[in-house]
Amino acid sequence: MDEKDTSNFPIGGSAQERGYSHVPECYVLPTVQRPSQQSETVNVPMIDLSLLHQSPLEKSQTIVDIGEACRRTGFFQIINHGISESVMDGALASAKDFFDLPMEGKTEFMSNDIYKPVRYSTSLKDGVDKVQFWRVFLKHYAHPLEDWIGSWPHNPSRYREEMGSYAIQVRKVAIELMGAITESLGLGPTCMHEEIKDGMQVMAVNCYPPCPQPELALGLPPHSDYSCITILLQSCTGLQIVGYEDSEWRVVPQIKGALEVHVGDHFEVLSNGLYKSVVHRVTLNSVQSRLSVASLHSLGIDVKMASAGELVNEHNPKGYRESSFSDFLNFLTDNDLTEGRSFLETLKIKQ
Ligand code: OGA
Ligand code: NI
């Protein structure tokens, strides 16, 4: 087998899909970037979303708690979010069925064109970045669902229905959360409501196959999401974030029924730096495939996110340039994320 061949186009599929017994050179990280195999678990703030519908006191306390989590960690988990376990399980099961299809069932979606609304690929930028990542993924736009679902996979037959119902329900939760977050910033629950309601939902359906040498490679490199917020559903642990007390990588626990929420770059910009876009990465294991569904919520493709005027003053001067989702895609085209420059860095205004 040709180990230099990282493209997902050969008949046999990518290295991850071929069941290699070792990690080919192109996936091997420089020593300092390799993941420790004994990371501790991070203490994640837990938010009970049902409290947003209880007494005014409980609601306002929950909004304070959400704001506190966005400020301290840029990350929290939610329970009682209203999405049933059968809907979440259905999304993960239909994702698994898609990845389990023989190669012929997936080739029609294969593309390395990051501007495509539906595509199947591997790594981050397949075959382009210096180091490759041990991931296969299907990315698709999801809102408005009726505009996109027709171009999602029709096989497995349950995919559209099951991923579609999760998409609709997770978006409802995301809209509610984004309102709570803008409220926690003192911008009111309807700040940017129209832009958010007409915004984009991109779903990254990820599969990280078992890796024969998980200490040498990563599923995804350290990055923050470009979104306002991301809601993540995962089948088992593997996600890590940098601890907020120190700079150690910590494992995000997997709590049955809970979903993870990340503050993305665009909400760090809106908050003028009060809230932190969380840096995260994905580690691998040698035993089982890990599946995740990341739902990224942002404004419309060309709608620019700017720091809220209310949060800019002489003590807190404007810290970020405006940007849109398409600005992010253009950045991704021209940059190798593994070389260390992040999209968010390019937005920061040096004071
Ligand atoms: C992503 C991401 C995490 C995961 O798709 O941006 O960070 O656990 N995914 O798959
Ligand atoms: Ni991410």
Tab-separated table of C-alpha atoms and ligand atoms in Angstrom:
chain	number	residue	atom	x	y	z
A	1	MET	CA	0.000	0.000	0.000
A	2	ASP	CA	1.209	3.490	-0.758
A	3	GLU	CA	1.405	5.207	2.594
A	4	LYS	CA	2.013	8.640	1.114
A	5	ASP	CA	-1.339	8.535	-0.558
A	6	THR	CA	-3.563	10.577	1.763
A	7	SER	CA	-6.330	11.367	-0.676
A	8	ASN	CA	-9.714	9.847	0.054
A	9	PHE	CA	-10.335	9.177	-3.617
A	10	PRO	CA	-8.567	5.809	-4.043
A	11	ILE	CA	-10.898	2.864	-4.124
A	12	GLY	CA	-9.884	1.504	-0.717
A	13	GLY	CA	-10.697	4.752	1.125
A	14	SER	CA	-8.481	6.725	3.456
A	15	ALA	CA	-5.915	5.153	5.774
A	16	GLN	CA	-8.416	5.374	8.628
A	17	GLU	CA	-10.903	3.327	6.663
A	18	ARG	CA	-8.425	0.709	5.541
A	19	GLY	CA	-7.708	-0.774	8.964
A	20	TYR	CA	-3.942	-0.199	8.964
A	21	SER	CA	-2.034	-1.728	11.855
A	22	HIS	CA	0.215	1.331	12.159
A	23	VAL	CA	-0.148	5.064	11.619
A	24	PRO	CA	1.220	6.197	8.239
A	25	GLU	CA	3.852	8.950	8.368
A	26	CYS	CA	1.546	11.736	7.170
A	27	TYR	CA	-0.604	11.420	10.329
A	28	VAL	CA	2.271	11.448	12.797
A	29	LEU	CA	2.442	14.676	14.811
A	30	PRO	CA	5.652	16.446	15.849
A	31	THR	CA	6.567	15.144	19.331
A	32	VAL	CA	5.463	18.265	21.240
A	33	GLN	CA	1.989	18.147	19.712
A	34	ARG	CA	1.325	14.508	20.583
A	35	PRO	CA	-1.445	13.892	23.100
A	36	SER	CA	-0.638	12.627	26.579
A	37	GLN	CA	-2.394	9.329	27.232
A	38	GLN	CA	-3.238	10.237	30.847
A	39	SER	CA	-5.207	13.462	30.775
A	40	GLU	CA	-7.497	14.354	33.665
A	41	THR	CA	-11.176	15.087	33.257
A	42	VAL	CA	-12.253	18.726	33.187
A	43	ASN	CA	-14.852	20.064	35.568
A	44	VAL	CA	-17.549	21.230	33.181
A	45	PRO	CA	-20.260	23.698	34.233
A	46	MET	CA	-23.667	22.003	33.914
A	47	ILE	CA	-26.714	24.065	32.970
A	48	ASP	CA	-30.263	22.783	33.461
A	49	LEU	CA	-32.029	24.416	30.521
A	50	SER	CA	-35.505	23.651	31.858
A	51	LEU	CA	-34.870	26.368	34.462
A	52	LEU	CA	-35.219	28.964	31.687
A	53	HIS	CA	-38.924	28.100	31.780
A	54	GLN	CA	-39.391	28.196	35.548
A	55	SER	CA	-39.817	31.173	37.883
A	56	PRO	CA	-38.328	34.546	36.852
A	57	LEU	CA	-35.766	34.083	39.617
A	58	GLU	CA	-34.654	30.674	38.340
A	59	LYS	CA	-34.566	31.974	34.798
A	60	SER	CA	-32.400	34.959	35.640
A	61	GLN	CA	-30.046	32.845	37.767
A	62	THR	CA	-29.652	30.394	34.866
A	63	ILE	CA	-28.808	33.251	32.512
A	64	VAL	CA	-26.201	34.453	35.002
A	65	ASP	CA	-24.780	30.896	35.176
A	66	ILE	CA	-24.629	30.638	31.380
A	67	GLY	CA	-22.841	33.992	31.182
A	68	GLU	CA	-20.391	32.932	33.872
A	69	ALA	CA	-19.585	29.709	31.978
A	70	CYS	CA	-19.081	31.618	28.701
A	71	ARG	CA	-16.729	34.040	30.455
A	72	ARG	CA	-14.700	31.537	32.486
A	73	THR	CA	-14.463	28.503	30.227
A	74	GLY	CA	-16.207	29.240	26.926
A	75	PHE	CA	-17.757	25.857	27.397
A	76	PHE	CA	-20.564	24.141	29.302
A	77	GLN	CA	-22.930	21.185	29.102
A	78	ILE	CA	-26.721	21.281	29.049
A	79	ILE	CA	-29.301	18.864	30.417
A	80	ASN	CA	-33.106	18.956	30.242
A	81	HIS	CA	-32.746	20.611	26.853
A	82	GLY	CA	-35.877	18.952	25.483
A	83	ILE	CA	-34.195	16.726	22.873
A	84	SER	CA	-35.120	13.126	23.630
A	85	GLU	CA	-32.484	10.444	23.902
A	86	SER	CA	-34.134	8.565	21.047
A	87	VAL	CA	-33.631	11.555	18.734
A	88	MET	CA	-29.989	11.900	19.807
A	89	ASP	CA	-29.390	8.153	19.477
A	90	GLY	CA	-31.081	8.221	16.061
A	91	ALA	CA	-28.687	10.935	14.844
A	92	LEU	CA	-25.633	8.963	15.996
A	93	ALA	CA	-26.996	5.666	14.638
A	94	SER	CA	-27.778	7.109	11.213
A	95	ALA	CA	-24.312	8.697	11.137
A	96	LYS	CA	-22.791	5.309	11.941
A	97	ASP	CA	-24.810	3.647	9.192
A	98	PHE	CA	-23.602	6.250	6.706
A	99	PHE	CA	-19.929	5.772	7.576
A	100	ASP	CA	-20.395	1.991	7.508
A	101	LEU	CA	-21.582	2.077	3.883
A	102	PRO	CA	-19.244	0.547	1.326
A	103	MET	CA	-17.104	3.179	-0.402
A	104	GLU	CA	-19.381	3.291	-3.474
A	105	GLY	CA	-22.218	4.625	-1.307
A	106	LYS	CA	-20.146	7.619	-0.250
A	107	THR	CA	-18.158	8.557	-3.355
A	108	GLU	CA	-20.869	10.846	-4.749
A	109	PHE	CA	-20.389	13.166	-1.751
A	110	MET	CA	-16.590	13.158	-1.806
A	111	SER	CA	-15.132	16.575	-2.281
A	112	ASN	CA	-12.314	18.737	-0.992
A	113	ASP	CA	-14.116	21.929	-2.057
A	114	ILE	CA	-14.801	23.606	1.296
A	115	TYR	CA	-17.457	25.843	-0.269
A	116	LYS	CA	-19.703	22.875	-1.070
A	117	PRO	CA	-22.834	22.703	1.110
A	118	VAL	CA	-22.700	18.896	1.317
A	119	ARG	CA	-19.441	16.970	1.248
A	120	TYR	CA	-17.669	13.902	2.509
A	121	SER	CA	-13.961	14.057	3.176
A	122	THR	CA	-11.220	13.154	5.604
A	123	SER	CA	-8.803	14.959	7.928
A	124	LEU	CA	-9.267	18.750	7.898
A	125	LYS	CA	-8.087	19.664	4.447
A	126	ASP	CA	-7.495	16.298	2.855
A	127	GLY	CA	-4.003	15.830	1.479
A	128	VAL	CA	-3.218	19.577	1.735
A	129	ASP	CA	-2.209	20.301	5.317
A	130	LYS	CA	1.245	19.240	6.487
A	131	VAL	CA	-0.102	16.755	8.995
A	132	GLN	CA	-3.286	14.795	8.357
A	133	PHE	CA	-5.931	13.982	10.944
A	134	TRP	CA	-7.542	10.643	11.728
A	135	ARG	CA	-11.107	11.611	10.882
A	136	VAL	CA	-13.674	11.064	8.170
A	137	PHE	CA	-16.603	13.451	8.052
A	138	LEU	CA	-19.765	14.423	6.302
A	139	LYS	CA	-20.553	18.129	6.466
A	140	HIS	CA	-23.862	19.545	5.424
A	141	TYR	CA	-25.864	22.714	5.723
A	142	ALA	CA	-29.075	22.193	7.661
A	143	HIS	CA	-31.111	25.396	7.762
A	144	PRO	CA	-33.614	25.974	6.288
A	145	LEU	CA	-33.891	22.198	6.325
A	146	GLU	CA	-36.192	21.978	3.296
A	147	ASP	CA	-33.563	23.751	1.177
A	148	TRP	CA	-30.816	21.255	2.004
A	149	ILE	CA	-32.239	17.906	3.053
A	150	GLY	CA	-32.780	16.876	-0.575
A	151	SER	CA	-29.031	16.939	-1.128
A	152	TRP	CA	-28.186	14.927	2.015
A	153	PRO	CA	-27.456	11.203	1.655
A	154	HIS	CA	-30.565	9.191	0.735
A	155	ASN	CA	-28.770	6.059	1.838
A	156	PRO	CA	-28.952	4.820	4.621
A	157	SER	CA	-32.684	5.286	4.246
A	158	ARG	CA	-33.123	6.562	7.822
A	159	TYR	CA	-30.447	9.258	7.471
A	160	ARG	CA	-32.537	12.202	6.292
A	161	GLU	CA	-35.361	11.620	8.724
A	162	GLU	CA	-33.254	10.938	11.801
A	163	MET	CA	-30.508	13.506	11.218
A	164	GLY	CA	-33.220	15.952	10.070
A	165	SER	CA	-35.203	15.693	13.289
A	166	TYR	CA	-32.069	16.148	15.369
A	167	ALA	CA	-31.107	19.157	13.194
A	168	ILE	CA	-34.437	20.877	13.796
A	169	GLN	CA	-34.466	20.217	17.511
A	170	VAL	CA	-30.856	21.172	18.156
A	171	ARG	CA	-31.379	24.424	16.265
A	172	LYS	CA	-34.302	25.298	18.531
A	173	VAL	CA	-32.069	24.778	21.543
A	174	ALA	CA	-29.297	26.823	19.912
A	175	ILE	CA	-31.623	29.778	19.245
A	176	GLU	CA	-32.807	29.731	22.847
A	177	LEU	CA	-29.233	29.530	24.119
A	178	MET	CA	-28.022	32.339	21.886
A	179	GLY	CA	-30.834	34.516	23.287
A	180	ALA	CA	-29.781	33.624	26.837
A	181	ILE	CA	-26.161	34.435	25.995
A	182	THR	CA	-26.931	37.853	24.493
A	183	GLU	CA	-29.129	38.552	27.512
A	184	SER	CA	-26.282	37.574	29.848
A	185	LEU	CA	-24.132	40.152	28.041
A	186	GLY	CA	-26.722	42.822	28.852
A	187	LEU	CA	-27.688	43.086	25.172
A	188	GLY	CA	-31.209	41.735	25.702
A	189	PRO	CA	-32.753	38.415	24.608
A	190	THR	CA	-33.693	39.723	21.163
A	191	CYS	CA	-30.305	41.169	20.234
A	192	MET	CA	-29.607	40.207	16.601
A	193	HIS	CA	-32.679	38.000	16.789
A	194	GLU	CA	-33.530	38.351	13.095
A	195	GLU	CA	-29.955	37.719	11.928
A	196	ILE	CA	-29.721	34.700	14.215
A	197	LYS	CA	-33.111	33.361	13.094
A	198	ASP	CA	-32.077	33.703	9.446
A	199	GLY	CA	-28.590	32.390	10.199
A	200	MET	CA	-26.805	29.275	9.115
A	201	GLN	CA	-26.592	25.839	10.625
A	202	VAL	CA	-23.709	23.684	9.453
A	203	MET	CA	-23.535	20.120	10.729
A	204	ALA	CA	-20.194	18.346	10.928
A	205	VAL	CA	-20.906	14.644	11.281
A	206	ASN	CA	-17.590	13.147	12.358
A	207	CYS	CA	-16.258	9.612	12.592
A	208	TYR	CA	-12.916	8.855	14.233
A	209	PRO	CA	-12.075	5.226	13.446
A	210	PRO	CA	-9.981	3.231	15.944
A	211	CYS	CA	-6.349	4.272	15.621
A	212	PRO	CA	-3.589	1.639	16.033
A	213	GLN	CA	-1.246	4.204	17.682
A	214	PRO	CA	-3.444	6.862	19.327
A	215	GLU	CA	-0.417	8.434	21.020
A	216	LEU	CA	0.979	9.592	17.666
A	217	ALA	CA	-1.983	11.267	15.982
A	218	LEU	CA	-5.095	13.389	16.571
A	219	GLY	CA	-8.630	13.307	15.210
A	220	LEU	CA	-8.702	17.097	15.014
A	221	PRO	CA	-5.954	19.598	15.879
A	222	PRO	CA	-6.442	22.346	18.486
A	223	HIS	CA	-8.904	24.871	17.049
A	224	SER	CA	-11.818	27.076	17.976
A	225	ASP	CA	-15.055	27.040	15.972
A	226	TYR	CA	-15.905	30.057	13.765
A	227	SER	CA	-19.560	29.864	14.865
A	228	CYS	CA	-21.565	31.913	17.382
A	229	ILE	CA	-22.089	28.670	19.287
A	230	THR	CA	-21.585	24.985	18.538
A	231	ILE	CA	-23.647	22.212	20.100
A	232	LEU	CA	-21.906	18.846	20.167
A	233	LEU	CA	-23.316	15.354	20.506
A	234	GLN	CA	-20.726	12.590	21.005
A	235	SER	CA	-20.870	8.808	21.272
A	236	CYS	CA	-17.965	8.539	23.740
A	237	THR	CA	-15.113	10.632	25.164
A	238	GLY	CA	-12.304	11.937	22.974
A	239	LEU	CA	-12.905	15.676	23.011
A	240	GLN	CA	-10.398	17.708	25.038
A	241	ILE	CA	-10.161	21.366	26.022
A	242	VAL	CA	-7.315	23.358	27.526
A	243	GLY	CA	-7.944	23.711	31.257
A	244	TYR	CA	-8.940	27.196	32.321
A	245	GLU	CA	-6.857	27.112	35.499
A	246	ASP	CA	-3.726	25.984	33.676
A	247	SER	CA	-2.690	25.098	30.156
A	248	GLU	CA	-3.117	21.327	30.447
A	249	TRP	CA	-5.359	19.455	28.029
A	250	ARG	CA	-8.320	17.897	29.850
A	251	VAL	CA	-10.864	15.301	28.792
A	252	VAL	CA	-14.456	16.457	28.390
A	253	PRO	CA	-16.635	13.915	30.202
A	254	GLN	CA	-19.391	12.100	28.380
A	255	ILE	CA	-22.623	12.400	30.349
A	256	LYS	CA	-25.568	10.450	29.014
A	257	GLY	CA	-28.239	12.762	27.653
A	258	ALA	CA	-26.130	15.910	28.048
A	259	LEU	CA	-24.972	18.027	25.102
A	260	GLU	CA	-21.847	20.166	24.951
A	261	VAL	CA	-21.947	23.825	24.070
A	262	HIS	CA	-18.923	25.761	22.799
A	263	VAL	CA	-18.679	29.508	22.508
A	264	GLY	CA	-17.360	30.129	18.986
A	265	ASP	CA	-15.247	32.922	17.482
A	266	HIS	CA	-18.243	35.006	16.415
A	267	PHE	CA	-19.603	35.257	19.963
A	268	GLU	CA	-16.167	36.163	21.285
A	269	VAL	CA	-16.271	38.989	18.741
A	270	LEU	CA	-19.841	40.028	19.661
A	271	SER	CA	-18.892	40.123	23.344
A	272	ASN	CA	-15.770	42.162	22.492
A	273	GLY	CA	-13.653	39.520	24.209
A	274	LEU	CA	-15.724	39.124	27.409
A	275	TYR	CA	-16.613	35.587	26.354
A	276	LYS	CA	-13.999	33.121	25.175
A	277	SER	CA	-14.108	30.981	22.092
A	278	VAL	CA	-12.954	27.645	23.482
A	279	VAL	CA	-9.917	25.848	22.010
A	280	HIS	CA	-10.520	22.134	21.679
A	281	ARG	CA	-9.055	19.052	19.963
A	282	VAL	CA	-10.016	15.422	19.406
A	283	THR	CA	-7.920	12.495	20.630
A	284	LEU	CA	-8.179	8.905	19.429
A	285	ASN	CA	-8.451	5.434	20.870
A	286	SER	CA	-7.451	2.031	19.549
A	287	VAL	CA	-10.647	0.219	20.484
A	288	GLN	CA	-13.762	1.801	19.047
A	289	SER	CA	-14.919	4.304	16.449
A	290	ARG	CA	-16.029	7.572	17.955
A	291	LEU	CA	-18.899	9.488	16.385
A	292	SER	CA	-19.853	13.086	16.922
A	293	VAL	CA	-22.334	15.532	15.467
A	294	ALA	CA	-21.244	19.168	15.782
A	295	SER	CA	-23.960	21.669	14.943
A	296	LEU	CA	-22.465	25.076	14.203
A	297	HIS	CA	-24.760	28.096	14.364
A	298	SER	CA	-23.800	31.411	12.840
A	299	LEU	CA	-25.244	34.418	11.020
A	300	GLY	CA	-25.988	34.248	7.273
A	301	ILE	CA	-23.109	33.321	4.982
A	302	ASP	CA	-22.165	36.940	4.155
A	303	VAL	CA	-23.539	38.669	7.264
A	304	LYS	CA	-20.728	40.222	9.283
A	305	MET	CA	-20.496	39.792	13.041
A	306	ALA	CA	-19.183	42.850	14.872
A	307	SER	CA	-18.538	43.619	18.518
A	308	ALA	CA	-21.684	45.015	20.191
A	309	GLY	CA	-21.497	48.820	20.461
A	310	GLU	CA	-22.714	48.600	24.085
A	311	LEU	CA	-19.608	46.594	25.004
A	312	VAL	CA	-17.122	48.953	23.411
A	313	ASN	CA	-15.926	51.925	25.473
A	314	GLU	CA	-12.724	53.708	26.370
A	315	HIS	CA	-11.780	51.017	28.888
A	316	ASN	CA	-12.674	48.240	26.460
A	317	PRO	CA	-11.818	49.486	22.997
A	318	LYS	CA	-13.067	47.530	20.012
A	319	GLY	CA	-10.901	44.404	19.923
A	320	TYR	CA	-12.007	42.675	16.739
A	321	ARG	CA	-12.628	43.263	13.060
A	322	GLU	CA	-15.997	42.249	11.599
A	323	SER	CA	-16.262	38.953	9.756
A	324	SER	CA	-18.703	36.482	8.246
A	325	PHE	CA	-18.846	32.724	7.667
A	326	SER	CA	-17.603	33.240	4.108
A	327	ASP	CA	-14.637	35.213	5.463
A	328	PHE	CA	-13.845	32.141	7.552
A	329	LEU	CA	-14.042	29.862	4.504
A	330	ASN	CA	-11.670	32.161	2.613
A	331	PHE	CA	-9.286	32.094	5.561
A	332	LEU	CA	-9.407	28.290	5.602
A	333	THR	CA	-8.604	28.138	1.897
A	334	ASP	CA	-5.426	30.173	2.352
A	335	ASN	CA	-4.166	28.844	5.694
A	336	ASP	CA	-2.962	25.641	7.266
A	337	LEU	CA	-4.613	25.481	10.709
A	338	THR	CA	-1.840	23.216	11.920
A	339	GLU	CA	0.698	25.972	11.333
A	340	GLY	CA	-0.695	27.807	14.332
A	341	ARG	CA	-2.473	30.898	12.956
A	342	SER	CA	-6.133	30.864	13.864
A	343	PHE	CA	-9.020	32.715	12.221
A	344	LEU	CA	-9.726	34.512	15.491
A	345	GLU	CA	-6.134	35.790	15.640
A	346	THR	CA	-6.590	37.428	12.250
A	347	LEU	CA	-9.637	39.297	13.581
A	348	LYS	CA	-7.934	40.745	16.651
A	349	ILE	CA	-7.138	44.458	16.533
A	350	LYS	CA	-3.764	45.103	18.116
A	351	GLN	CA	-4.213	47.922	20.646
B	1	OGA	C1	-15.641	20.141	15.185
B	1	OGA	C2	-15.240	19.553	16.469
B	1	OGA	C3	-15.353	17.780	18.040
B	1	OGA	C4	-15.651	16.332	18.086
B	1	OGA	O1	-16.224	19.395	14.352
B	1	OGA	O2	-15.388	21.350	15.006
B	1	OGA	O3	-14.580	20.212	17.217
B	1	OGA	O4	-15.701	15.815	19.211
B	1	OGA	N1	-15.639	18.309	16.755
B	1	OGA	O5	-15.823	15.716	17.040
B	2	NI	NI	-14.610	22.258	16.752
